[in-house]
Tab-separated table of C-alpha atoms in Angstrom:
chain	number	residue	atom	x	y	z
A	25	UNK	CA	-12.016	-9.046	-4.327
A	26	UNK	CA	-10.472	-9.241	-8.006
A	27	UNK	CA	-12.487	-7.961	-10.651
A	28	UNK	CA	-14.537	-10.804	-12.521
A	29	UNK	CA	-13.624	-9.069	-15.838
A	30	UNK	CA	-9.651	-9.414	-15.190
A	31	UNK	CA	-7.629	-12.097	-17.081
A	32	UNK	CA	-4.439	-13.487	-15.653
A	33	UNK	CA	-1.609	-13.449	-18.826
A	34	UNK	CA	0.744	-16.005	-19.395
A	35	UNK	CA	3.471	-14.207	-17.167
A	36	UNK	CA	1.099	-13.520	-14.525
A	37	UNK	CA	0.095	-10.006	-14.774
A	38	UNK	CA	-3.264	-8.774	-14.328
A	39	UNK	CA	-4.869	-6.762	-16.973
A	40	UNK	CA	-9.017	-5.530	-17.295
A	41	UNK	CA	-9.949	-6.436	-20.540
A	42	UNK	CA	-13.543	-6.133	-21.841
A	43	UNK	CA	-15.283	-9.651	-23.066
A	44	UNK	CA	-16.078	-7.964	-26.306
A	45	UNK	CA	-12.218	-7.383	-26.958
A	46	UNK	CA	-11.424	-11.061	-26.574
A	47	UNK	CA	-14.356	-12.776	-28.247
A	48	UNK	CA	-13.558	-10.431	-31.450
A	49	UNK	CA	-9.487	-10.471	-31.728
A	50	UNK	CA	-8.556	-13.081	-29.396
A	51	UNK	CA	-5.180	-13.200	-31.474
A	52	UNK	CA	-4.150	-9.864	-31.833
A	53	UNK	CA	-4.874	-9.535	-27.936
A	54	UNK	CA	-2.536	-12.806	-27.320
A	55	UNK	CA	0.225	-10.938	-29.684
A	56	UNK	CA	-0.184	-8.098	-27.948
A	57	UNK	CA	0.207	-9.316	-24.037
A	58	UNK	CA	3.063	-11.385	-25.429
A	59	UNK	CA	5.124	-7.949	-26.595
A	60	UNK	CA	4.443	-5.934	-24.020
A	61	UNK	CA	7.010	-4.882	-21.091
A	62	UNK	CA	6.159	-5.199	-17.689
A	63	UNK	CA	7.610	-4.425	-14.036
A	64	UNK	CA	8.906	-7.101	-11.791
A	65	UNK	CA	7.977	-6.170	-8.292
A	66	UNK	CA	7.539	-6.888	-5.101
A	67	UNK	CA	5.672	-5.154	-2.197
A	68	UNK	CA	6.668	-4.768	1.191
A	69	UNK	CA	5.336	-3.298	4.251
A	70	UNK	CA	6.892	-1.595	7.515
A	71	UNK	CA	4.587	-1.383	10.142
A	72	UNK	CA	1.494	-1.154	7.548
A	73	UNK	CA	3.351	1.700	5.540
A	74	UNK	CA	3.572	-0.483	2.003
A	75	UNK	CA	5.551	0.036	-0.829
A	76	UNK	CA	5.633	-1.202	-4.291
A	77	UNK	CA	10.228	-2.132	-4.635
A	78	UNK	CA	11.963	-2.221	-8.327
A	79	UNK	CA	15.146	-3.701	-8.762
A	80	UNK	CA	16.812	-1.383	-11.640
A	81	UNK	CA	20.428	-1.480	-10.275
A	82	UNK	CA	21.664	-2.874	-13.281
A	83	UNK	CA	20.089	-0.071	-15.380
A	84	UNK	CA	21.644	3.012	-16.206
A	85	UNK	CA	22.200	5.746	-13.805
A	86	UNK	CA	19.981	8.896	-13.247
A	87	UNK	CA	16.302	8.630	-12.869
A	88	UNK	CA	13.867	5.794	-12.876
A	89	UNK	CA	12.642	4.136	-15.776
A	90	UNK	CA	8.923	4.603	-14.134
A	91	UNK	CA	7.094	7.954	-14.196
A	92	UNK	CA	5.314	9.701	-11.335
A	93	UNK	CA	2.103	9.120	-12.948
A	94	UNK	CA	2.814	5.370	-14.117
A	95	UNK	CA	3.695	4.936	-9.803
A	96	UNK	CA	0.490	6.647	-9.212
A	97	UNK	CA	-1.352	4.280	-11.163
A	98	UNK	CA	0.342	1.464	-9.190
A	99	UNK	CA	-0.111	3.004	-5.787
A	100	UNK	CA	-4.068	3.034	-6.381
A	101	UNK	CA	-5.756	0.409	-4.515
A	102	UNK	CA	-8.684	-0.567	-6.558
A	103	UNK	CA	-6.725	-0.376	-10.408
A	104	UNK	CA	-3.169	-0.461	-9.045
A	105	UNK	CA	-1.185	-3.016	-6.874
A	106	UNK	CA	-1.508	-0.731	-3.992
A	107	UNK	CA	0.784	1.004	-1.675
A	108	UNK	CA	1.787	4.118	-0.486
A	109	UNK	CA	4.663	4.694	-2.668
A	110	UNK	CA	6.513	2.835	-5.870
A	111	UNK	CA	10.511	2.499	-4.138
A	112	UNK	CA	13.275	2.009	-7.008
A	113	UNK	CA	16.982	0.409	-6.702
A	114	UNK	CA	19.182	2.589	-8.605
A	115	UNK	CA	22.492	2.033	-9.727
A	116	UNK	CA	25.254	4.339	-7.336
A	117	UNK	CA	25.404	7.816	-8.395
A	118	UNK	CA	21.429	8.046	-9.056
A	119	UNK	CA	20.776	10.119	-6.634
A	120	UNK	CA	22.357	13.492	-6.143
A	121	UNK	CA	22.534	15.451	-2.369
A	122	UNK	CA	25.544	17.969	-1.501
A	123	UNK	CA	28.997	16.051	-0.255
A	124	UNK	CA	27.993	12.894	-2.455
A	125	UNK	CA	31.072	10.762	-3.055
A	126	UNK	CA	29.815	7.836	-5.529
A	127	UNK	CA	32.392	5.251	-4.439
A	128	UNK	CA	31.045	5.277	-0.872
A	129	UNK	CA	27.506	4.017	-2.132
A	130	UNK	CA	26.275	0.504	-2.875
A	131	UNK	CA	23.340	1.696	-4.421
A	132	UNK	CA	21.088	4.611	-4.750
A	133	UNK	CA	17.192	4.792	-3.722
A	134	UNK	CA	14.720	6.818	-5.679
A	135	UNK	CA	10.867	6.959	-5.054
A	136	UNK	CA	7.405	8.177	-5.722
A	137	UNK	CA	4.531	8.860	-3.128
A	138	UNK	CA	1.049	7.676	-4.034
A	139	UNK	CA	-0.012	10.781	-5.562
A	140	UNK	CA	3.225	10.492	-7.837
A	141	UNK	CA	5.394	13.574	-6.299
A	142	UNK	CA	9.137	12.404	-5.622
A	143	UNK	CA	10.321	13.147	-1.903
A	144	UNK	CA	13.873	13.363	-0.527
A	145	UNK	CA	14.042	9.443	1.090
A	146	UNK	CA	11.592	7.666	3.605
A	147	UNK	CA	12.296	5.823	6.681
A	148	UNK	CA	10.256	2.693	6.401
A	149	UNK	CA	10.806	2.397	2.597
A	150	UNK	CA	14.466	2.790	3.311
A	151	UNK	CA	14.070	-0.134	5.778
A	152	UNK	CA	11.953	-1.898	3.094
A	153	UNK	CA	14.287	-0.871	0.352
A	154	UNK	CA	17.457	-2.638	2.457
A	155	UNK	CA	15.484	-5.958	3.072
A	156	UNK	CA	14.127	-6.409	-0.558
A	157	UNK	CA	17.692	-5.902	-1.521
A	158	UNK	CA	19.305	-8.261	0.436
A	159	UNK	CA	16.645	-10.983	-0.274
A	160	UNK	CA	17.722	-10.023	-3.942
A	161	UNK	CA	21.128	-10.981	-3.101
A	162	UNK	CA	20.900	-13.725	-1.346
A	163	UNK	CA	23.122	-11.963	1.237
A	164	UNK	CA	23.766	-12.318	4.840
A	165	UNK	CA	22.675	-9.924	7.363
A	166	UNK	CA	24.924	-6.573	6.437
A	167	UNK	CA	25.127	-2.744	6.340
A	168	UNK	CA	24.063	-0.809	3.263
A	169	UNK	CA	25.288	2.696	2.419
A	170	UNK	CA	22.364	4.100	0.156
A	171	UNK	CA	22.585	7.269	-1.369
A	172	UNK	CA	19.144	9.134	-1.647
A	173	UNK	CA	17.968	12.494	-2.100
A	174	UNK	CA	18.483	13.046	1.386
A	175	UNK	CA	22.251	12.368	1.564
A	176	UNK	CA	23.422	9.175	2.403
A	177	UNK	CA	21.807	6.794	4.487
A	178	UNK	CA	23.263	3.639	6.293
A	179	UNK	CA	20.370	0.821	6.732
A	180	UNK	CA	21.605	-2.718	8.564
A	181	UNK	CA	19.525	-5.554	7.936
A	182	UNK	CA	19.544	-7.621	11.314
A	183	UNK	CA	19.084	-11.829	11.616
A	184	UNK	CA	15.558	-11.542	13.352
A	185	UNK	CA	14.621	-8.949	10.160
A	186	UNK	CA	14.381	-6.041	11.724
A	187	UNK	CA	16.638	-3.008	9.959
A	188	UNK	CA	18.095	-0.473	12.000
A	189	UNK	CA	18.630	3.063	10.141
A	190	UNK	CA	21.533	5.264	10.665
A	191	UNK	CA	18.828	8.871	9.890
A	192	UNK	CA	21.677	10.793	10.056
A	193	UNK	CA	21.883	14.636	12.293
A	194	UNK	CA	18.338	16.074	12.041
A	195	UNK	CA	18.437	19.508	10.881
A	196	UNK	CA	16.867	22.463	13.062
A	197	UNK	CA	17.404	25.261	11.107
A	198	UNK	CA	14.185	26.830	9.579
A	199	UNK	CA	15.484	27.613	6.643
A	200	UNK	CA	16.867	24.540	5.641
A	201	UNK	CA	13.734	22.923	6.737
A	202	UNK	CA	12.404	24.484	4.974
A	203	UNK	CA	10.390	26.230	7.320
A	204	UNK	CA	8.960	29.710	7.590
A	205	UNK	CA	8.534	29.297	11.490
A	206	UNK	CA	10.543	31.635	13.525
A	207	UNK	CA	13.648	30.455	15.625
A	208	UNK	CA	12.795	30.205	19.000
A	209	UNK	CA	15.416	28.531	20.685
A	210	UNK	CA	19.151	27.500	19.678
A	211	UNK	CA	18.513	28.850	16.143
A	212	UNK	CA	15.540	26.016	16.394
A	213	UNK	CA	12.078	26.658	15.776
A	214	UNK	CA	10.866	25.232	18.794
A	215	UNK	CA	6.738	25.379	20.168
A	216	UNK	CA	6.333	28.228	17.437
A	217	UNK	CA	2.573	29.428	16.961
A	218	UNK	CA	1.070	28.150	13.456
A	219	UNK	CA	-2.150	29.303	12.945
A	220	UNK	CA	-4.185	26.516	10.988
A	221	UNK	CA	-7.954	27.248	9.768
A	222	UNK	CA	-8.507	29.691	12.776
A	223	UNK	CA	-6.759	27.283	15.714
A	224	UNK	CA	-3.196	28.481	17.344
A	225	UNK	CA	-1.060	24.989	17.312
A	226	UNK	CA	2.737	24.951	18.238
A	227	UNK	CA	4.627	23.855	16.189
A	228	UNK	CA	8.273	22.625	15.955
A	229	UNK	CA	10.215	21.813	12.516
A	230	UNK	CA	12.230	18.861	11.767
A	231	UNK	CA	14.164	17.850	8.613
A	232	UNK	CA	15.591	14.109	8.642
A	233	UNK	CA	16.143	14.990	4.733
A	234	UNK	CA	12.230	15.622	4.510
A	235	UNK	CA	10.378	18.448	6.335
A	236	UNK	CA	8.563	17.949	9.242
A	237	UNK	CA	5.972	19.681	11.328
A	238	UNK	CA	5.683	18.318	14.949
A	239	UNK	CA	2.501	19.089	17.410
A	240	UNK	CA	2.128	18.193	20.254
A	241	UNK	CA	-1.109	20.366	20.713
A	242	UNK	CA	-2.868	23.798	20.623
A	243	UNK	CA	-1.782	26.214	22.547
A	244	UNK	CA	-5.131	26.893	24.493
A	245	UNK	CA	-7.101	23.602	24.566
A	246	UNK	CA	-4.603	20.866	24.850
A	247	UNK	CA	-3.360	21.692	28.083
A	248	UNK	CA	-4.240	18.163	28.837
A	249	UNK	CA	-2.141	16.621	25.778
A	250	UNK	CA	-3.660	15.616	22.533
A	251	UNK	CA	-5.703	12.314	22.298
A	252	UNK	CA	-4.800	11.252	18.853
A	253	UNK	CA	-6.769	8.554	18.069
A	254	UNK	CA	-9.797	10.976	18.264
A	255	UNK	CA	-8.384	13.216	15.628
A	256	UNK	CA	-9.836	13.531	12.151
A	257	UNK	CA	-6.631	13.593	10.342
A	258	UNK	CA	-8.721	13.918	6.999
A	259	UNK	CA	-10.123	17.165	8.382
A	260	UNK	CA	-7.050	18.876	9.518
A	261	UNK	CA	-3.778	16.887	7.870
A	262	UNK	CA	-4.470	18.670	4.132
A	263	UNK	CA	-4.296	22.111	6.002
A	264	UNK	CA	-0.913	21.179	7.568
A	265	UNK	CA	0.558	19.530	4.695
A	266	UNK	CA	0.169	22.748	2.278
A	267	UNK	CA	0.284	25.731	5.226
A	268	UNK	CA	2.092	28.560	3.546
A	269	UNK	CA	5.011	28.392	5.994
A	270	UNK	CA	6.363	25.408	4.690
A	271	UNK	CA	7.092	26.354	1.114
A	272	UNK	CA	7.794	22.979	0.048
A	273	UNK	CA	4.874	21.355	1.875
A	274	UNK	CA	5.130	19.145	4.989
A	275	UNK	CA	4.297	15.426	6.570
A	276	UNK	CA	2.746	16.538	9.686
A	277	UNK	CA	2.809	14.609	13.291
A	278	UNK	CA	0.239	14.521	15.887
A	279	UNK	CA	2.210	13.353	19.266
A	280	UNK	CA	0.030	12.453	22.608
A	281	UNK	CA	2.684	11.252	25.434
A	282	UNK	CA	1.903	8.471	27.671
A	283	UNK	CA	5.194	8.287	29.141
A	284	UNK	CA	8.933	10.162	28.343
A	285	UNK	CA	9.775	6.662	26.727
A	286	UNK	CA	6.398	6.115	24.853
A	287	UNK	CA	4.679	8.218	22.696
A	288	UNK	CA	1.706	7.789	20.097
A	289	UNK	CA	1.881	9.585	17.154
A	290	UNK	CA	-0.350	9.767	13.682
A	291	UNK	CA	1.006	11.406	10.826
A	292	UNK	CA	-0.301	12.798	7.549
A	293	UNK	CA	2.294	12.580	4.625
A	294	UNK	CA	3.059	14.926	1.894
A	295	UNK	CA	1.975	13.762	-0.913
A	296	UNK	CA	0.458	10.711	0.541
A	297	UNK	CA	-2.445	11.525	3.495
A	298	UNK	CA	-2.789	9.318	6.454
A	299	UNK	CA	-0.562	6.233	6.703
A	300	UNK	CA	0.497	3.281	9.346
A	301	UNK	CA	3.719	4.441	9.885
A	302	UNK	CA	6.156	7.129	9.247
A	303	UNK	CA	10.174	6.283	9.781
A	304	UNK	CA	11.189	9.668	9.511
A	305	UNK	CA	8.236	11.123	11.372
A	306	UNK	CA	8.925	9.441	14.468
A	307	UNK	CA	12.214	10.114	14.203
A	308	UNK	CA	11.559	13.664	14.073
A	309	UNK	CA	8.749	12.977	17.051
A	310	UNK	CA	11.280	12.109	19.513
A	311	UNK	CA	13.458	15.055	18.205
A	312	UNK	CA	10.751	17.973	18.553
A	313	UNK	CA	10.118	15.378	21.849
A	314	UNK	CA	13.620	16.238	23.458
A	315	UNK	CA	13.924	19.867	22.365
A	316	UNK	CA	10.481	20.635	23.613
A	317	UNK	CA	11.422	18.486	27.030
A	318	UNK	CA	8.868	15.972	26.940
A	319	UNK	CA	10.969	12.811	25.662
A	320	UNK	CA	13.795	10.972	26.604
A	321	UNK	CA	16.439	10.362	23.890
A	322	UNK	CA	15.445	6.721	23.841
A	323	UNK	CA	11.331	6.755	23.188
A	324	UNK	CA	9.032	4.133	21.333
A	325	UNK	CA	6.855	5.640	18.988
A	326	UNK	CA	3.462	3.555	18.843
A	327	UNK	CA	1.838	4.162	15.105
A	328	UNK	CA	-1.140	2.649	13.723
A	329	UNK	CA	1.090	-0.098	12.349
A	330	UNK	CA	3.404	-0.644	15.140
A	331	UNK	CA	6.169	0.858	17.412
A	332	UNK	CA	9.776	1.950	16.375
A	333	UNK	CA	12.239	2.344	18.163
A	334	UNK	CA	13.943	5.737	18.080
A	335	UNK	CA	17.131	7.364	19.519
A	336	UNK	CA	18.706	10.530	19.276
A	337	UNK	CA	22.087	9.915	20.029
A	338	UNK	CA	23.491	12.918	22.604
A	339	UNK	CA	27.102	11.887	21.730
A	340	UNK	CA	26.644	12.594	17.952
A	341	UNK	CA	23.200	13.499	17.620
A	342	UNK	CA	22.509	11.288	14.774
A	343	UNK	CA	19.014	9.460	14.902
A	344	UNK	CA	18.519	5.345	15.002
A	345	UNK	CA	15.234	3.897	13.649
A	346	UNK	CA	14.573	0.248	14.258
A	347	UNK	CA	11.785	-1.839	12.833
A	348	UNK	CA	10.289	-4.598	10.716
A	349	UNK	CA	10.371	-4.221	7.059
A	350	UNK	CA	8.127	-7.480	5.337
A	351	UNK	CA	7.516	-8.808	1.965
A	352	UNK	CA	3.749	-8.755	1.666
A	353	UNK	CA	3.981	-10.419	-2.686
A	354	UNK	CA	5.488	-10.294	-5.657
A	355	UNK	CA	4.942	-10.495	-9.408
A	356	UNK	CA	4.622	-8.614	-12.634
A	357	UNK	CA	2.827	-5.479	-13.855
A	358	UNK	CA	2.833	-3.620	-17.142
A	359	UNK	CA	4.729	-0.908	-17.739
């Protein structure tokens, strides 16, 4: 419900202002919601997993004009607009990742979680990211090559408005992970015991340009596969997310397989908690899926929000994503 005490300015943002304030200056308060700068916006959702998008491709390049803690303060759900991150359209270049080569990018992506921390890239924002874009535009369904933190990332918007997501080659080492988990198979670390407060899970770590830390159970106790929409992830997700053997701290999935083309997953992000969805978790679900041999290369993941559809190419090994990226609103907020 909007809060009775909020007054709609002339260019549609949304401010809290106490009565007292405008029956005393009700002209300085006009002069000053005329001056002020705001943030055109819009949100979007994939699968439930919603993002605040900026358009700032005609800005300069380097970092976003928006702060961590100004995105927090949009992220929050009763003060804010909402989401689970604040998503920005950067000029080419804004991004840096090793190999870069500007000229290949038609624009860079730069973002915020909720609790105003700046990860590599994310999969549904990506997808979100190409959409809003192209609605920008006006353009035709196309291919996008986006640099992010990550490295460079293809998303193509498709007619029905799904966006499929070249991820790129997952990587398996554990210390590019980063990961502290031993190598256990192939120079991957594969079903490798994590202790977390006083349990034995195994674990395997994925990187699709963020780190990942896949379960698919305990290793005495889940025999029987985990049933994850009985799991507290409040209770257990912060203990994942900041375990000492991931050094830079970790989005976490909980898998339970129904079939080797259909899993269930719930994930807790770093730097965001429990979500929807997760693009690059369940791409790095059906990758700890097919190195621990429960998955085929072609698996739905089933979220909270929604399934994607994943593959893990064997002829190249680079991971597809497809799924629904939607504008939810638009409008203005003050900077």
């Amino acid at each position: 419900a909007r809060n009775p005490r909020a007054r709609a300015s002339p260019r549609g943002a949304t401010r809290v202002v106490a009565p007292r304030v405008l029956a005393r200056a009700p002209g300085v308060l006009r002069a000053a919601v005329a001056a002020r700068a705001t943030h055109k916006f819009a949100k979007y959702q994939g699968l439930g997993n919603d993002f605040v998008m900026i358009d700032e491709r005609d800005g300069p390049v380097g970092a976003p004009s928006i702060t961590g803690e100004q995105a927090a303060k949009m992220c929050d759900r009763n003060f804010g607009i909402g989401a689970d991150g604040v998503i920005v359209a950067m000029p080419k270049g804004s991004a840096e990742y090793p190999g870069r080569v500007v000229e290949e990018e038609d624009y860079a992506m730069r973002m915020f979680n909720s609790d105003g921390t700046e990860p590599e890239m994310c999969g549904n924002g990506i997808r979100c990211l190409a959409n809003f874009v192209a609605a920008i535009d006006d353009a035709d369904p196309r291919a996008y090559k986006v640099g992010t933190l990550a490295g460079l990332i293809q998303p193509e918007c498709k007619p029905d408005g799904q966006v499929a997501v070249d991820m790129g080659v997952p990587t398996l080492t554990p210390a590019d992970v980063p990961t502290k988990l031993a190598a256990t198979e192939d120079g991957a670390a594969v079903k490798s015991q994590m202790t977390v407060d006083g349990a034995t899970w195994l674990a395997t770590a994925v990187s699709m340009g963020n780190p990942h830390c896949v379960t698919f159970g305990r290793e005495k106790g889940d025999e029987k596969g985990l049933a994850v929409d009985d799991m507290d992830l409040a209770a257990i997700g912060p203990s994942f997310e900041s375990h000492e053997t991931f050094p830079a701290r970790t989005n976490t999935e909980f898998v339970e397989v129904v079939r080797r083309d259909y899993v269930k997953m719930r994930v807790w992000e770093r730097g965001a908690g429990a979500t929807l969805a997760c693009g690059t978790g369940a791409c790095a679900t059906v990758v700890a899926g097919v190195l621990e041999g429960r998955t085929d290369r072609k698996c739905t993941v089933e979220l909270p929000g929604g399934p994607l559809e994943i593959e893990w190419r064997e002829s190249d090994s680079r991971v597809i994503m497809t799924g629904p990226a939607e504008l939810v609103f638009y409008g203005e907020i003050d900077a």
